[in-house]
Coordinates of C-alpha atoms in Angstrom, one line a residue:
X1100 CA -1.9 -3.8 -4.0
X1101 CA -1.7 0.0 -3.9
X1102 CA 0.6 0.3 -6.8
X1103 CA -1.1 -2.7 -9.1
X1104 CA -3.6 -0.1 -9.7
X1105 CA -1.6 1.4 -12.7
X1106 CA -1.1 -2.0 -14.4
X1107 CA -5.0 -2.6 -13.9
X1108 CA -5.7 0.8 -15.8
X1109 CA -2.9 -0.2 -18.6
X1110 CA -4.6 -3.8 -18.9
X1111 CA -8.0 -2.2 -18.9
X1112 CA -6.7 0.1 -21.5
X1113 CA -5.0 -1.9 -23.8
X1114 CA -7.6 -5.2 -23.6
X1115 CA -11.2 -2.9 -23.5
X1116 CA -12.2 -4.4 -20.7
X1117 CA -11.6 -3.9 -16.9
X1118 CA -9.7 -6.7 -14.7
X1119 CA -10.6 -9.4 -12.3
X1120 CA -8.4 -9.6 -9.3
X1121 CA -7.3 -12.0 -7.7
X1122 CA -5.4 -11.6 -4.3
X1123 CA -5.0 -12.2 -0.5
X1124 CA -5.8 -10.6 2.6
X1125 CA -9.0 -9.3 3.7
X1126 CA -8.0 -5.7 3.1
X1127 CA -7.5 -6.6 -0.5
X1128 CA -10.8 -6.1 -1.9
X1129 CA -11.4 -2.7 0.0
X1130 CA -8.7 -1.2 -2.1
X1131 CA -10.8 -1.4 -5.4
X1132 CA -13.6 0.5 -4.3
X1133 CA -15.2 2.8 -6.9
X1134 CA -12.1 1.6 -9.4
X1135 CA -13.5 1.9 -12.8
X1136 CA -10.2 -0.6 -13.9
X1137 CA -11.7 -3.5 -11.7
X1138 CA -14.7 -5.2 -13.0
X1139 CA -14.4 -7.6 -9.1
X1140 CA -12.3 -9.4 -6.7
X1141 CA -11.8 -12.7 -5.2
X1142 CA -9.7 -12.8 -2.0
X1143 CA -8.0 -15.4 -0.2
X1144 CA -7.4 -16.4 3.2
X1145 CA -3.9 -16.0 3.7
X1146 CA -3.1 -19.2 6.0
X1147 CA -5.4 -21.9 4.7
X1148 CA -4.9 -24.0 2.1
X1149 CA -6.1 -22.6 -0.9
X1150 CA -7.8 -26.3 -1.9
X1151 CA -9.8 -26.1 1.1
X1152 CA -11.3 -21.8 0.9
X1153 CA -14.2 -21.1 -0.4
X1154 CA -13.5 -19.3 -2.8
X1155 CA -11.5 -21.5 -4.6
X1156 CA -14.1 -22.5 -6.8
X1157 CA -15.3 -19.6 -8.7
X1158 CA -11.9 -18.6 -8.9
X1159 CA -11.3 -21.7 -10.9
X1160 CA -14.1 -21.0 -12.9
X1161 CA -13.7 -17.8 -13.5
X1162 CA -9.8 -18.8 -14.7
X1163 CA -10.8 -21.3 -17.0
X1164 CA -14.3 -18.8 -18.3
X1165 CA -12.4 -16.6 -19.5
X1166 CA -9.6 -18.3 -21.8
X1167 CA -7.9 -16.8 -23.7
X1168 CA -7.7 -13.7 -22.2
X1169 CA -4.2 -12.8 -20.5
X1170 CA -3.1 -13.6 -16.6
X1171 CA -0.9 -11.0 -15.4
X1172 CA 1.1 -12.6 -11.9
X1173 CA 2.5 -10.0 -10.4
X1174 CA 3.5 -12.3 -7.0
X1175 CA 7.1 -12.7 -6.5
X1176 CA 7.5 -13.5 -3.0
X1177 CA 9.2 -16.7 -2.1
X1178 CA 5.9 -18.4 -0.2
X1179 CA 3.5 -16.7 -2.3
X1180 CA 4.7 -17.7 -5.7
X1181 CA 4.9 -21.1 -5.7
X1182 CA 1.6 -21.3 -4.3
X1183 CA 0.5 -19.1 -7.8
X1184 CA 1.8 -21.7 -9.8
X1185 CA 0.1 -24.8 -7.8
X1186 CA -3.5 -23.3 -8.4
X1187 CA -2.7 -21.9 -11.7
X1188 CA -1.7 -25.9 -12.3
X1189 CA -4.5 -27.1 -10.4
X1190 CA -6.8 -25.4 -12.5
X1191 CA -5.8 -26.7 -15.9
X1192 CA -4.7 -22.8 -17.3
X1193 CA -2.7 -23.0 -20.2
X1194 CA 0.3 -20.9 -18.9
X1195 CA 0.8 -19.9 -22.8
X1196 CA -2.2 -17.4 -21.5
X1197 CA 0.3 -16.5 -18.4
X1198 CA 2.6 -13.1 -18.0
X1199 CA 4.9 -13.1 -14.7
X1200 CA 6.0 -10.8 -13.4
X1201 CA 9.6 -12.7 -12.2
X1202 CA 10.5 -16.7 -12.8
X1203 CA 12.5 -17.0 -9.4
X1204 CA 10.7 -15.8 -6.3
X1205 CA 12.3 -13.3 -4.1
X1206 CA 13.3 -14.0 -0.3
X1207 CA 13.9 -10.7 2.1
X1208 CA 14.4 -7.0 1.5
X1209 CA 14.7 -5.6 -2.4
X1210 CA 17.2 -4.1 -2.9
X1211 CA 16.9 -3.4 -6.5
X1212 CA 16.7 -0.1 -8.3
X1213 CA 14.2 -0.2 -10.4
X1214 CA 11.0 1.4 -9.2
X1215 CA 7.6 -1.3 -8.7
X1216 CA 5.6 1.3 -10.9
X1217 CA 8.1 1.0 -13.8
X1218 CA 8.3 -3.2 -13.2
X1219 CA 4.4 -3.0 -13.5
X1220 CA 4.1 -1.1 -16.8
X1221 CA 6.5 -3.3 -18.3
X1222 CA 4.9 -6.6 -17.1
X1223 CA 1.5 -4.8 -18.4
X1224 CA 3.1 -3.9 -21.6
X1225 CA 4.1 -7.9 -22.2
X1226 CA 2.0 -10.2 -24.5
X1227 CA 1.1 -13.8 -23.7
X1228 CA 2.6 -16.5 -25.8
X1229 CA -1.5 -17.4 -26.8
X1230 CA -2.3 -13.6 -28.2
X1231 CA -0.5 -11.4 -31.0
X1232 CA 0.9 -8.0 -29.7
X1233 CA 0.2 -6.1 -32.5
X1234 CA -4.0 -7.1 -32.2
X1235 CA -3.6 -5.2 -28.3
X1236 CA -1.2 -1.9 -29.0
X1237 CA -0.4 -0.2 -26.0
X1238 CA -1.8 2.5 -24.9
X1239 CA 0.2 5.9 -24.7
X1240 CA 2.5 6.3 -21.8
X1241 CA 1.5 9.6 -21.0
X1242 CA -2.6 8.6 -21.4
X1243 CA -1.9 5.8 -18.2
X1244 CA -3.4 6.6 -14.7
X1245 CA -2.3 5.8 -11.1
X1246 CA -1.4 4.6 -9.2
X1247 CA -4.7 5.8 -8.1
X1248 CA -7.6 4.8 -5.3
X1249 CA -11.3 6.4 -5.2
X1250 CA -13.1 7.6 -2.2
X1251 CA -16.8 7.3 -2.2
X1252 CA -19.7 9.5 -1.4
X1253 CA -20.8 7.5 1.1
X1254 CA -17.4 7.7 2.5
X1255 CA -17.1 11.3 2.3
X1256 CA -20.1 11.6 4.1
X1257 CA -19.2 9.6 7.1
X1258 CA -15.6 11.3 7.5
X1259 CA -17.4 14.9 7.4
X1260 CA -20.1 13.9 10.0
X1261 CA -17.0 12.4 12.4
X1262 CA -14.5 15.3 11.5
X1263 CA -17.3 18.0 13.0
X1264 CA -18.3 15.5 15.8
X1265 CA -14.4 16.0 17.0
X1266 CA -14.7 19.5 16.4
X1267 CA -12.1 18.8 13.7
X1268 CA -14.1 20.5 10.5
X1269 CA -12.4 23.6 8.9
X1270 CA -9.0 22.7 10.3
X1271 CA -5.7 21.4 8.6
X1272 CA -5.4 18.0 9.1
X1273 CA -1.6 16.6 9.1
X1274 CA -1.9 12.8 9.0
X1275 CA 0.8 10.2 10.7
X1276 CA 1.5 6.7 10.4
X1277 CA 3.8 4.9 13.0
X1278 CA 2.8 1.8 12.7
X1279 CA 3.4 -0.8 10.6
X1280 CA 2.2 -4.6 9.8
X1281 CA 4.0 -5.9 12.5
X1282 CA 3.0 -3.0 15.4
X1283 CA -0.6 -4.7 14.4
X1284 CA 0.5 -7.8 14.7
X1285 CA 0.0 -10.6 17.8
X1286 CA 3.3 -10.4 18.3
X1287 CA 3.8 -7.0 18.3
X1288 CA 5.1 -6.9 22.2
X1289 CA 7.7 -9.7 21.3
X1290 CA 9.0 -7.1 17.9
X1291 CA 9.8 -4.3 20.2
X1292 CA 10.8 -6.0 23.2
X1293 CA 13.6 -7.3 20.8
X1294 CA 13.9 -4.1 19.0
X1295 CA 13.9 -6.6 16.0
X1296 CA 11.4 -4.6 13.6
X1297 CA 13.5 -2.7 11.1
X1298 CA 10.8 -0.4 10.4
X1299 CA 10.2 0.8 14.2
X1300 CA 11.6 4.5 15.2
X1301 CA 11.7 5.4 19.0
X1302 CA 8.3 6.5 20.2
X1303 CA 10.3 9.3 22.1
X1304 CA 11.3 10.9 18.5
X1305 CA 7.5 10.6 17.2
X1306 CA 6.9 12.6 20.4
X1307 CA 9.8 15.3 19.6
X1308 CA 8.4 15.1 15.4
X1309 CA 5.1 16.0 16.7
X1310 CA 5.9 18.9 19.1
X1311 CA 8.3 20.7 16.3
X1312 CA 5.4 20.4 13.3
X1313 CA 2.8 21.4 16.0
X1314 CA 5.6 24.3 16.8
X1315 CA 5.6 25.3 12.7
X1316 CA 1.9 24.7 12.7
X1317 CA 0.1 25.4 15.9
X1318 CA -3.2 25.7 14.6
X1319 CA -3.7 21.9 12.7
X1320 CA -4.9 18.8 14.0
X1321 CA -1.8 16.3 14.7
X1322 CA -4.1 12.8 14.0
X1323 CA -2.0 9.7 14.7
X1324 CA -3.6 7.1 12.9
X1325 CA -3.7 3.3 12.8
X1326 CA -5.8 0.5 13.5
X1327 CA -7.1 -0.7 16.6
X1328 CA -4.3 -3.1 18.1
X1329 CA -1.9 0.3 17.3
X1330 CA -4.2 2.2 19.7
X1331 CA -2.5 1.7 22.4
X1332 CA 0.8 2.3 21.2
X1333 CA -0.5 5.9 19.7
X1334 CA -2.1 6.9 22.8
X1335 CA 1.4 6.7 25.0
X1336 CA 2.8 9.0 21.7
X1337 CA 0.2 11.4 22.5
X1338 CA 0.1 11.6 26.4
X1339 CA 3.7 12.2 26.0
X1340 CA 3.3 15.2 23.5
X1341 CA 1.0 17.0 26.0
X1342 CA -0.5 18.9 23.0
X1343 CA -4.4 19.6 23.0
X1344 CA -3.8 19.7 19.2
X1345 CA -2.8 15.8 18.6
X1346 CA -5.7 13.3 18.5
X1347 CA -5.7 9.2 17.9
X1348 CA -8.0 7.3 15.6
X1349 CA -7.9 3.6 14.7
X1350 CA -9.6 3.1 11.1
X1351 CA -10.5 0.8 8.4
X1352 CA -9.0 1.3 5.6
X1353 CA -11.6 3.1 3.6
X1354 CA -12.2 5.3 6.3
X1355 CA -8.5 6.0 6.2
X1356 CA -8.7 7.1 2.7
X1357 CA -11.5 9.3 3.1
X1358 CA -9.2 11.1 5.5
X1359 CA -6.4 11.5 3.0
X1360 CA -8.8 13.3 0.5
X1361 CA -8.6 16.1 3.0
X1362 CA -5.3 15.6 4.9
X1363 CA -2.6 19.0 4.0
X1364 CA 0.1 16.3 4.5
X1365 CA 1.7 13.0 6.3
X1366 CA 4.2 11.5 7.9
X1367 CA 4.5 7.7 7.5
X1368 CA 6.7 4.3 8.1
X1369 CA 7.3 2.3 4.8
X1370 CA 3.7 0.8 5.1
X1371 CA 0.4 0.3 3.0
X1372 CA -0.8 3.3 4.5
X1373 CA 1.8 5.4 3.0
X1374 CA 1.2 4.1 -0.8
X1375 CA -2.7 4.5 -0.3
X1376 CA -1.7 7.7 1.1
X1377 CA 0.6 9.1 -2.1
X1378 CA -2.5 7.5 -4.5
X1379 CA -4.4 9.7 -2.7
X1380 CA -2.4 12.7 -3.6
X1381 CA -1.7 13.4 0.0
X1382 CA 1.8 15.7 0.2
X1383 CA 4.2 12.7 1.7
X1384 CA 7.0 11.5 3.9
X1385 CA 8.5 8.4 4.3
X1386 CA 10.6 6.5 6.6
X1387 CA 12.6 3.6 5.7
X1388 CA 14.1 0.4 7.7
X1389 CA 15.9 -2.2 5.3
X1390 CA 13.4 -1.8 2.2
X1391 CA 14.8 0.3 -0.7
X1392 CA 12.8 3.6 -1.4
X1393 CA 14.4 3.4 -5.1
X1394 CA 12.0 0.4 -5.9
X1395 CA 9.1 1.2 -2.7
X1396 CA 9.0 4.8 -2.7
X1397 CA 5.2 5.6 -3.4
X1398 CA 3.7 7.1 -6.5
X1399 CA 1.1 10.3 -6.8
X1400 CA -0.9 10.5 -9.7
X1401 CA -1.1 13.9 -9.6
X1402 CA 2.4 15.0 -8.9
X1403 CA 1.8 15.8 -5.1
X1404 CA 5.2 15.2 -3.6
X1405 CA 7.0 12.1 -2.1
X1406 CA 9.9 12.3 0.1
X1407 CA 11.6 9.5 1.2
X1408 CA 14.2 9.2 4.2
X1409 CA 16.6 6.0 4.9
X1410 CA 16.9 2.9 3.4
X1411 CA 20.0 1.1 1.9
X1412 CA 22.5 2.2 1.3
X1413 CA 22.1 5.2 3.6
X1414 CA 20.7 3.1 6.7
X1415 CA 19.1 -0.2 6.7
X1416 CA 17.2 0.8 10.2
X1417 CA 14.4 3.5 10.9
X1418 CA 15.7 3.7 14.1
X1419 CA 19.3 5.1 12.0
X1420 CA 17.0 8.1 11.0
X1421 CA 17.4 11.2 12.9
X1422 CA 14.1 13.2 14.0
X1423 CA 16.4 16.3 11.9
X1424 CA 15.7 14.1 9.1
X1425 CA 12.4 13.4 9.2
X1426 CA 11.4 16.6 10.3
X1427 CA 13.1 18.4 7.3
X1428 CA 11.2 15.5 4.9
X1429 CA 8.0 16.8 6.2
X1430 CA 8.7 20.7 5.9
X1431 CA 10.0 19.7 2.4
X1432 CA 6.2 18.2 1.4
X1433 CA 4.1 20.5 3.6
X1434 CA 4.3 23.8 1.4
X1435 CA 2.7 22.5 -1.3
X1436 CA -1.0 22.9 -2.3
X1437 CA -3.0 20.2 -3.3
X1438 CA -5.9 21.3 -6.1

């Protein structure tokens, strides 16, 4: 959802007006806050029949109010898809008025090389059969934004008033991210019991990441963040540092971004966090299982840098990943100065 954001300024661009999105998830409409591209969101509940959420309805209104504008579908997942198509069908939408972003849903890991950023501008840059092109020019390349997300005051507020209430205020904050959707998950236990998640690295080399950037940087805060079911699992990576200097915090999401506004740097799994993070222009490295960082590799929209380490064809495991590696990713990211 993180990357969408630079085909929603494109469309907002190129059309005059900003977008409705439409996703699922209850993060989903969190990530939109304060985005002048989005004019609202309707999210779905990912497990229940879409026939039978609430939220069905004025989604099928809102499809059929505003005809003829465009529908960009930027879905391709083998469950997902198909599921598009049955409410777009549903609904009675002309699919002349449709743009997808693939015919044939994808099962597994991509592996292609293309990057997701340069997919989205070309799916944004695409006409419906229903409109002319040449009454919507695109806007120019160099004019487009993002992938971008927005912190609010509000927000700001909040993470200043918790930073000095840890005694954290005035101090570099390096940010990292072990977890990912499945170390939240219920069956979480079961994915590292069966050392089955391609995205986990040994909590024993977080432990030896963290002593050696607390050795290069003895004075910053070490905060391993997550959400509350990774507690647990960030707490036994921080007893076995035994460094004063490395805290735990489980967050929403928008209190995670407020924290990236004034994080020097972060490490991170191939995750949401990580793409929020790089939108955030947060200095950034990244550690791959089986995904390919030539198409997931997250985008700044500034230029603050993005390293990635693993993946296909290198390694198709984090766990293949030395802590040399990672370590050398970070250093590579953590020099530079964010304006």
């Amino acid at each position: 959802m993180v990357m969408i954001t630079r085909l929603l300024n494109l469309l907002h661009r190129r059309y005059g007006r900003p977008c409705q999105v439409i996703g699922n998830g209850s993060w989903t409409p969190g990530t939109y806050d304060g985005n002048p591209d989005v004019a609202g969101v309707w999210t779905f509940q990912r497990h229940l029949p879409f026939l039978l959420d609430p939220v069905w309805y004025p989604v099928r209104r809102a499809l059929r109010a505003s005809a003829p504008g465009p529908i960009y579908i930027c879905e391709k997942h083998y469950r997902l898809l198909p599921r598009v198509r049955r409410m777009l069908r549903v609904a009675g939408i002309d699919l002349q008025r449709c743009v997808f972003l693939t015919k044939v849903a994808i099962r597994g890991p991509v592996q292609e090389t293309q990057h997701l950023v340069g997919r989205m501008v070309e799916l944004g840059l695409r006409t419906p059969e229903n409109l002319r092109p040449q009454d919507y020019p695109p806007p120019p390349p160099d004019s487009l934004d993002g992938p971008r997300l927005y912190v609010l005051d509000a927000e700001r507020a909040e993470r200043d008033a918790w930073l000095q209430a840890q005694g954290f205020a005035g101090r570099e904050l390096i940010l990292i991210q072990p977890g990912n959707h499945r170390t939240m998950s219920l069956r979480r236990a079961r994915w590292r019991r069966r050392n089955s998640d391609d995205k986990w690295w040994p909590i024993e080399r977080w432990t030896e990441l963290l002593c050696r950037i607390h050795a290069k940087r003895p004075k910053a805060v070490l905060l391993l963040r997550g959400s509350k079911q990774e507690l647990p699992m960030l707490e036994e990576i921080r007893a076995l540092t035994g460094l004063a200097n490395v805290a735990t915090v489980a967050t929403t999401l928008r209190e995670f971004y407020a924290l990236c506004e004034v994080a020097s740097s972060m490490v991170s799994v191939d995750s949401g966090p990580a793409h929020a993070a790089a939108a955030l222009s947060v200095p950034l490295s990244v550690l791959y299982g089986a995904e390919s960082p030539l198409y997931w590799l997250p985008r700044s929209p500034t230029g603050s840098p993005v390293v990635g380490v693993g993946g296909p064809p290198a390694s198709r495991r984090a766990d293949q990943v030395s802590v040399d590696a990672l370590f050398a990713a970070w250093r590579a990211v953590a020099g530079y100065r964010r304006t």
